[in-house]
Amino acid sequence: MTNNLQATTTLSNGVKMPWFGLGVFKVEEGPELVNAVKFAIKQGYRSIDTAAIYGNEEGVGQAIREAINEYGIPREELFITSKVWNSDLGYDSTLVAYETSLNKLGLDYLDLYLIHWPVEDKFIEAWRALETLYKEGRVKAIGVSNFQVHHLEKVMQVAVLKPMVNQVEYHPMLTQAEVKAFCDSNGIQFEAWSPLMQGQLFDNPLLKELANKYNKSVAQIILRWDLQNGVVTIPKSIKEHRIIENSNLFNFELTREDMDIISSLNENHRVGPDPDNIDF
Ligand code: NAD
């Protein structure tokens, strides 16, 4: 049940992953990053989403260590995700990339390691490396990001293990019906990135109307819609009042009708790159 900030979904391998977490894309190394991550953990957040390409794994790691020491939160209660970048996709290079991320974070395991983008001809070898890390007990769960149905099918044809998570762009303007249905029916946990469409949904009249109706903010309406759709969500903020606001999602429920109204905003509109046309 998604009834509190630390509620979890159970991945296909039995590992528990929080429904809610903090994203740190575009947050540079420095005290602002460390303070935001620590503040979130102090407020009850347990899941932090970073990536090698964000260039902030060292600060995230510092914040985690300080939170563990200062707030007495055991490492096992935290859920830390990172991702292997495109230039490191390959069997050996992905194994090395994992060590590099661990070293920067100062951790001895990750809870979830993802292939960041489905670079053709490279992601299969990278998946084999993730399977090795998993089988060796180095990582609790493995998954992918930005995978379309055809990418997932390709991996699943050769994989020993199915991806446990697929993290994709998802918000009311991009509801990803096809890939979500595929993930739901194959036991792959669906996770939203840019759930707030990078701040571009706050003036939407319909969402504003719903915010008034429930006496909530637009951000809270959207994030609650994620949870009620069975979607893990990781909004980014470094502002303390927003870190608190975004996590206050557990004392109200959207009606079925309002859920449908939000989903009807879909325009298949992306703010990030199209996984079928990546040139980076
Ligand atoms: P987001 O949709 O979470 O929006 C963040 C923006 O909204 C920020 O500018 C923030 O200031 C603003 N904001 C946050 N809460 C607010 C509130 N309550 N009121 C008003 N404004 C608010 O965008 P994002 O950072 O792109 O996505 C979230 C996370 O997803 C990232 O930090 C990252 O961890 C992950 N991500 C993954 C990928 C991928 O390819 N796997 C790509 C992009 C992002």
Coordinates of C-alpha atoms and ligand atoms in Angstrom, one line a residue:
M1 CA 0.0 0.0 0.0
T2 CA 1.3 3.4 -0.9
N3 CA 0.1 4.9 2.3
N4 CA 3.3 6.6 3.6
L5 CA 6.5 8.1 2.5
Q6 CA 8.4 4.9 3.1
A7 CA 5.9 2.5 1.6
T8 CA 7.5 0.2 -0.9
T9 CA 6.8 -1.8 -4.0
T10 CA 8.2 -5.3 -4.2
L11 CA 10.3 -5.9 -7.3
S12 CA 10.2 -9.2 -9.2
N13 CA 13.2 -10.5 -7.2
G14 CA 11.6 -9.7 -3.9
V15 CA 13.6 -6.5 -3.2
K16 CA 11.6 -3.7 -1.8
M17 CA 11.8 -0.3 -3.5
P18 CA 10.2 2.9 -2.1
W19 CA 7.4 4.3 -4.3
F20 CA 8.8 7.7 -3.7
G21 CA 12.2 9.3 -3.8
L22 CA 14.4 12.3 -4.6
G23 CA 16.0 12.9 -8.0
V24 CA 19.2 14.9 -8.3
F25 CA 19.6 15.5 -12.1
K26 CA 21.3 18.9 -12.8
V27 CA 22.3 19.4 -9.2
E28 CA 26.0 20.2 -9.1
E29 CA 28.5 18.9 -6.5
G30 CA 28.6 21.2 -3.4
P31 CA 26.9 22.1 -0.2
E32 CA 23.5 22.7 -1.8
L33 CA 23.4 19.1 -3.1
V34 CA 24.7 17.6 0.2
N35 CA 22.2 19.7 2.2
A36 CA 19.2 18.8 0.0
V37 CA 19.9 15.1 0.0
K38 CA 20.4 15.1 3.8
F39 CA 17.3 17.2 4.4
A40 CA 15.2 14.8 2.3
I41 CA 16.5 11.8 4.2
K42 CA 15.8 13.6 7.5
Q43 CA 12.3 14.3 6.3
G44 CA 11.7 10.6 5.7
Y45 CA 12.8 10.1 2.0
R46 CA 14.6 6.8 1.7
S47 CA 15.3 6.6 -2.1
I48 CA 17.8 8.8 -4.0
D49 CA 18.2 8.6 -7.8
T50 CA 21.5 9.7 -9.3
A51 CA 23.6 8.7 -12.3
A52 CA 27.2 8.7 -13.4
I53 CA 26.5 11.4 -16.0
Y54 CA 25.0 13.7 -13.4
G55 CA 28.5 14.2 -12.0
N56 CA 27.3 14.4 -8.4
E57 CA 27.8 10.9 -7.0
E58 CA 30.5 12.1 -4.6
G59 CA 28.2 14.7 -3.0
V60 CA 25.3 12.2 -2.9
G61 CA 27.6 9.7 -1.1
Q62 CA 28.8 12.3 1.3
A63 CA 25.1 13.2 2.1
I64 CA 24.3 9.6 2.6
R65 CA 27.2 9.0 5.0
E66 CA 26.4 12.1 7.0
A67 CA 22.7 11.2 7.2
I68 CA 23.6 7.7 8.4
N69 CA 25.9 9.1 11.1
E70 CA 23.9 12.1 12.2
Y71 CA 20.3 10.7 12.0
G72 CA 21.1 7.1 12.9
I73 CA 19.5 5.7 9.7
P74 CA 20.9 2.3 8.8
R75 CA 22.3 2.0 5.2
E76 CA 19.8 -0.9 4.6
E77 CA 16.9 1.4 5.0
L78 CA 18.1 3.6 2.1
F79 CA 17.6 2.8 -1.5
I80 CA 20.3 4.2 -3.8
T81 CA 20.1 4.1 -7.6
S82 CA 22.7 5.0 -10.1
K83 CA 23.0 4.4 -13.9
V84 CA 25.8 3.4 -16.3
W85 CA 26.4 6.1 -19.0
N86 CA 26.3 5.4 -22.7
S87 CA 30.0 5.6 -23.3
D88 CA 30.6 2.9 -20.7
L89 CA 28.1 0.4 -22.2
G90 CA 29.8 -2.9 -22.9
Y91 CA 30.6 -5.9 -20.8
D92 CA 34.0 -5.0 -19.2
S93 CA 33.4 -1.3 -19.4
T94 CA 30.1 -1.5 -17.5
L95 CA 31.7 -3.6 -14.8
V96 CA 34.3 -0.9 -14.4
A97 CA 31.7 1.9 -14.5
Y98 CA 29.9 0.2 -11.6
E99 CA 33.1 0.2 -9.5
T100 CA 33.7 3.8 -10.3
S101 CA 30.2 4.8 -9.2
L102 CA 30.5 2.8 -6.0
N103 CA 33.9 4.4 -5.3
K104 CA 32.5 7.9 -5.9
L105 CA 29.5 7.2 -3.7
G106 CA 31.6 5.6 -1.1
L107 CA 29.2 2.7 -0.9
D108 CA 29.8 -1.1 -1.1
Y109 CA 26.6 -1.8 -2.9
L110 CA 23.8 -0.1 -4.8
D111 CA 20.2 -1.0 -4.4
L112 CA 19.5 -0.5 -8.1
Y113 CA 21.8 -0.1 -11.1
L114 CA 20.3 0.9 -14.5
I115 CA 21.3 1.1 -18.1
H116 CA 20.7 4.8 -18.7
W117 CA 19.8 4.7 -22.4
P118 CA 19.2 1.9 -24.9
V119 CA 22.2 2.5 -27.2
E120 CA 21.7 -0.1 -30.0
D121 CA 24.4 -2.8 -30.3
K122 CA 25.7 -2.0 -26.8
F123 CA 22.9 -2.5 -24.3
I124 CA 22.8 -6.3 -24.5
E125 CA 26.5 -6.6 -23.5
A126 CA 25.9 -4.1 -20.7
W127 CA 22.9 -6.1 -19.5
R128 CA 25.1 -9.2 -19.3
A129 CA 27.4 -7.2 -17.0
L130 CA 24.5 -6.1 -14.8
E131 CA 23.5 -9.8 -14.5
T132 CA 27.1 -10.7 -13.5
L133 CA 27.0 -7.9 -10.8
Y134 CA 23.7 -9.2 -9.6
K135 CA 24.7 -12.8 -9.5
E136 CA 27.8 -11.9 -7.6
G137 CA 25.7 -10.2 -5.0
R138 CA 27.2 -6.8 -5.7
V139 CA 23.9 -5.0 -6.4
K140 CA 20.4 -5.7 -5.0
A141 CA 18.4 -5.1 -8.2
I142 CA 19.1 -4.3 -11.9
G143 CA 17.1 -2.5 -14.5
V144 CA 16.9 -0.2 -17.5
S145 CA 16.0 3.3 -18.3
N146 CA 14.4 4.8 -21.4
F147 CA 13.6 1.4 -22.9
Q148 CA 10.8 1.1 -25.4
V149 CA 8.9 -2.2 -25.8
H150 CA 11.2 -3.4 -28.6
H151 CA 14.3 -2.7 -26.5
L152 CA 12.8 -4.7 -23.6
E153 CA 11.9 -7.5 -25.9
K154 CA 15.4 -7.7 -27.2
V155 CA 16.9 -7.8 -23.7
M156 CA 14.4 -10.4 -22.6
Q157 CA 15.2 -12.7 -25.5
V158 CA 18.8 -13.1 -24.4
A159 CA 18.6 -12.3 -20.7
V160 CA 18.7 -14.8 -17.8
L161 CA 17.1 -12.1 -15.6
K162 CA 14.4 -9.8 -16.6
P163 CA 14.9 -6.1 -15.9
M164 CA 13.3 -5.4 -12.5
V165 CA 12.7 -1.7 -13.3
N166 CA 12.2 0.5 -16.3
Q167 CA 12.7 4.2 -15.6
V168 CA 11.2 6.4 -18.3
E169 CA 9.9 10.0 -18.9
Y170 CA 6.3 10.0 -17.6
H171 CA 3.9 12.8 -16.7
P172 CA 0.4 13.8 -17.6
M173 CA 1.5 15.0 -21.1
L174 CA 3.4 11.7 -21.8
T175 CA 1.5 8.7 -20.3
Q176 CA 3.5 6.0 -22.2
A177 CA 0.5 3.6 -22.4
E178 CA 2.3 1.0 -24.5
V179 CA 5.5 0.7 -22.6
K180 CA 3.6 0.9 -19.3
A181 CA 1.2 -1.9 -20.2
F182 CA 4.2 -4.0 -21.3
C183 CA 6.0 -3.4 -18.0
D184 CA 2.9 -4.0 -15.9
S185 CA 2.2 -7.3 -17.6
N186 CA 5.8 -8.5 -17.4
G187 CA 6.5 -7.7 -13.7
I188 CA 8.8 -4.8 -14.6
Q189 CA 8.3 -1.9 -12.1
F190 CA 7.5 1.3 -14.0
E191 CA 9.3 4.4 -12.7
A192 CA 8.7 8.0 -13.8
W193 CA 11.5 10.5 -14.5
S194 CA 10.7 14.2 -14.9
P195 CA 7.3 13.5 -13.2
L196 CA 6.7 17.2 -13.0
M197 CA 7.7 17.7 -16.6
Q198 CA 10.6 19.7 -15.4
G199 CA 8.3 22.4 -14.0
Q200 CA 6.3 22.9 -17.1
L201 CA 2.9 21.8 -15.8
F202 CA 2.2 24.2 -13.0
D203 CA 0.1 26.6 -15.1
N204 CA -2.1 23.9 -16.6
P205 CA -5.7 25.0 -15.9
L206 CA -7.1 21.6 -15.4
L207 CA -4.4 20.6 -13.0
K208 CA -4.9 23.9 -11.2
E209 CA -8.6 23.2 -10.9
L210 CA -7.9 19.8 -9.4
A211 CA -5.3 21.3 -7.0
N212 CA -8.1 23.7 -5.8
K213 CA -10.6 20.9 -5.5
Y214 CA -8.3 18.8 -3.2
N215 CA -6.6 21.8 -1.5
K216 CA -3.3 20.5 -2.7
S217 CA -0.6 21.9 -5.0
V218 CA -0.3 20.9 -8.7
A219 CA 2.9 19.0 -7.9
Q220 CA 1.1 17.0 -5.2
I221 CA -1.8 16.2 -7.6
I222 CA 0.6 14.9 -10.3
L223 CA 2.7 12.9 -7.9
R224 CA -0.3 11.3 -6.3
W225 CA -1.6 10.4 -9.8
D226 CA 1.8 8.6 -10.3
L227 CA 1.4 6.6 -7.1
Q228 CA -2.2 5.6 -7.7
N229 CA -1.1 4.5 -11.2
G230 CA 1.4 2.1 -9.6
V231 CA 4.3 4.2 -10.8
V232 CA 7.5 4.9 -8.7
T233 CA 8.2 8.6 -8.7
I234 CA 11.4 10.7 -8.0
P235 CA 10.7 14.4 -8.3
K236 CA 13.7 16.7 -8.1
S237 CA 14.0 19.7 -5.8
I238 CA 16.7 21.2 -3.7
K239 CA 14.4 23.6 -1.9
E240 CA 13.4 22.5 1.5
H241 CA 9.8 23.6 1.4
R242 CA 9.3 21.7 -2.0
I243 CA 11.1 18.6 -0.7
I244 CA 8.5 18.6 2.1
E245 CA 5.6 19.5 -0.2
N246 CA 6.4 16.8 -2.8
S247 CA 6.3 14.1 -0.1
N248 CA 3.0 15.1 1.4
L249 CA 1.0 12.8 -0.8
F250 CA -0.4 10.3 1.7
N251 CA -3.4 12.0 3.2
F252 CA -5.7 12.3 0.2
E253 CA -6.9 10.2 -2.7
L254 CA -7.8 11.1 -6.3
T255 CA -11.1 9.7 -7.5
R256 CA -11.1 7.4 -10.5
E257 CA -12.8 10.1 -12.5
D258 CA -10.1 12.7 -11.7
M259 CA -7.3 10.1 -12.4
D260 CA -8.8 9.7 -15.8
I261 CA -9.1 13.4 -16.4
I262 CA -5.3 13.8 -15.6
S263 CA -4.5 10.9 -18.0
S264 CA -6.5 12.5 -20.7
L265 CA -4.0 15.4 -20.8
N266 CA -1.7 13.1 -22.7
E267 CA -0.2 14.5 -25.9
N268 CA 2.7 12.1 -26.2
H269 CA 4.8 15.1 -25.6
R270 CA 8.4 14.7 -24.4
V271 CA 10.7 17.2 -22.6
G272 CA 13.6 14.8 -22.9
P273 CA 15.2 12.8 -25.8
D274 CA 13.3 10.2 -27.8
P275 CA 14.8 6.8 -27.0
D276 CA 14.4 5.8 -30.6
N277 CA 16.5 8.7 -31.8
I278 CA 19.4 9.2 -29.5
D279 CA 22.6 10.7 -30.8
F280 CA 24.6 11.0 -27.5
Ligands
NAD1 P1 11.1 17.0 -12.4 O1 9.9 16.7 -13.3 O2 11.3 16.3 -11.2 O3 11.0 18.6 -12.2 C1 12.0 19.3 -11.5 C2 11.8 20.8 -11.6 O4 10.5 21.1 -10.9 C3 12.8 21.5 -10.8 O5 13.2 22.7 -11.6 C4 12.2 22.0 -9.5 O6 12.7 23.2 -9.1 C5 10.8 22.0 -9.9 N1 9.9 21.6 -8.7 C6 10.0 20.5 -8.0 N2 9.1 20.4 -7.1 C7 8.3 21.5 -7.2 C8 7.2 22.0 -6.5 N3 6.6 21.3 -5.5 N4 6.7 23.2 -6.9 C9 7.2 23.9 -7.9 N5 8.3 23.5 -8.6 C10 8.9 22.3 -8.3 O7 12.4 16.9 -13.4 P2 13.7 16.1 -13.4 O8 14.7 16.5 -12.4 O9 14.1 16.1 -14.8 O10 13.3 14.6 -13.1 C11 13.3 14.0 -11.8 C12 14.4 13.0 -11.6 O11 14.3 12.0 -12.6 C13 15.8 13.6 -12.0 O12 16.3 14.4 -10.9 C14 16.6 12.3 -12.2 O13 17.0 11.8 -11.0 C15 15.6 11.5 -13.0 N6 15.8 11.6 -14.4 C16 16.2 10.5 -15.1 C17 16.4 10.5 -16.5 C18 16.8 9.3 -17.2 O14 17.1 9.3 -18.4 N7 16.7 8.1 -16.6 C19 16.2 11.7 -17.2 C20 15.8 12.9 -16.5 C21 15.6 12.8 -15.1

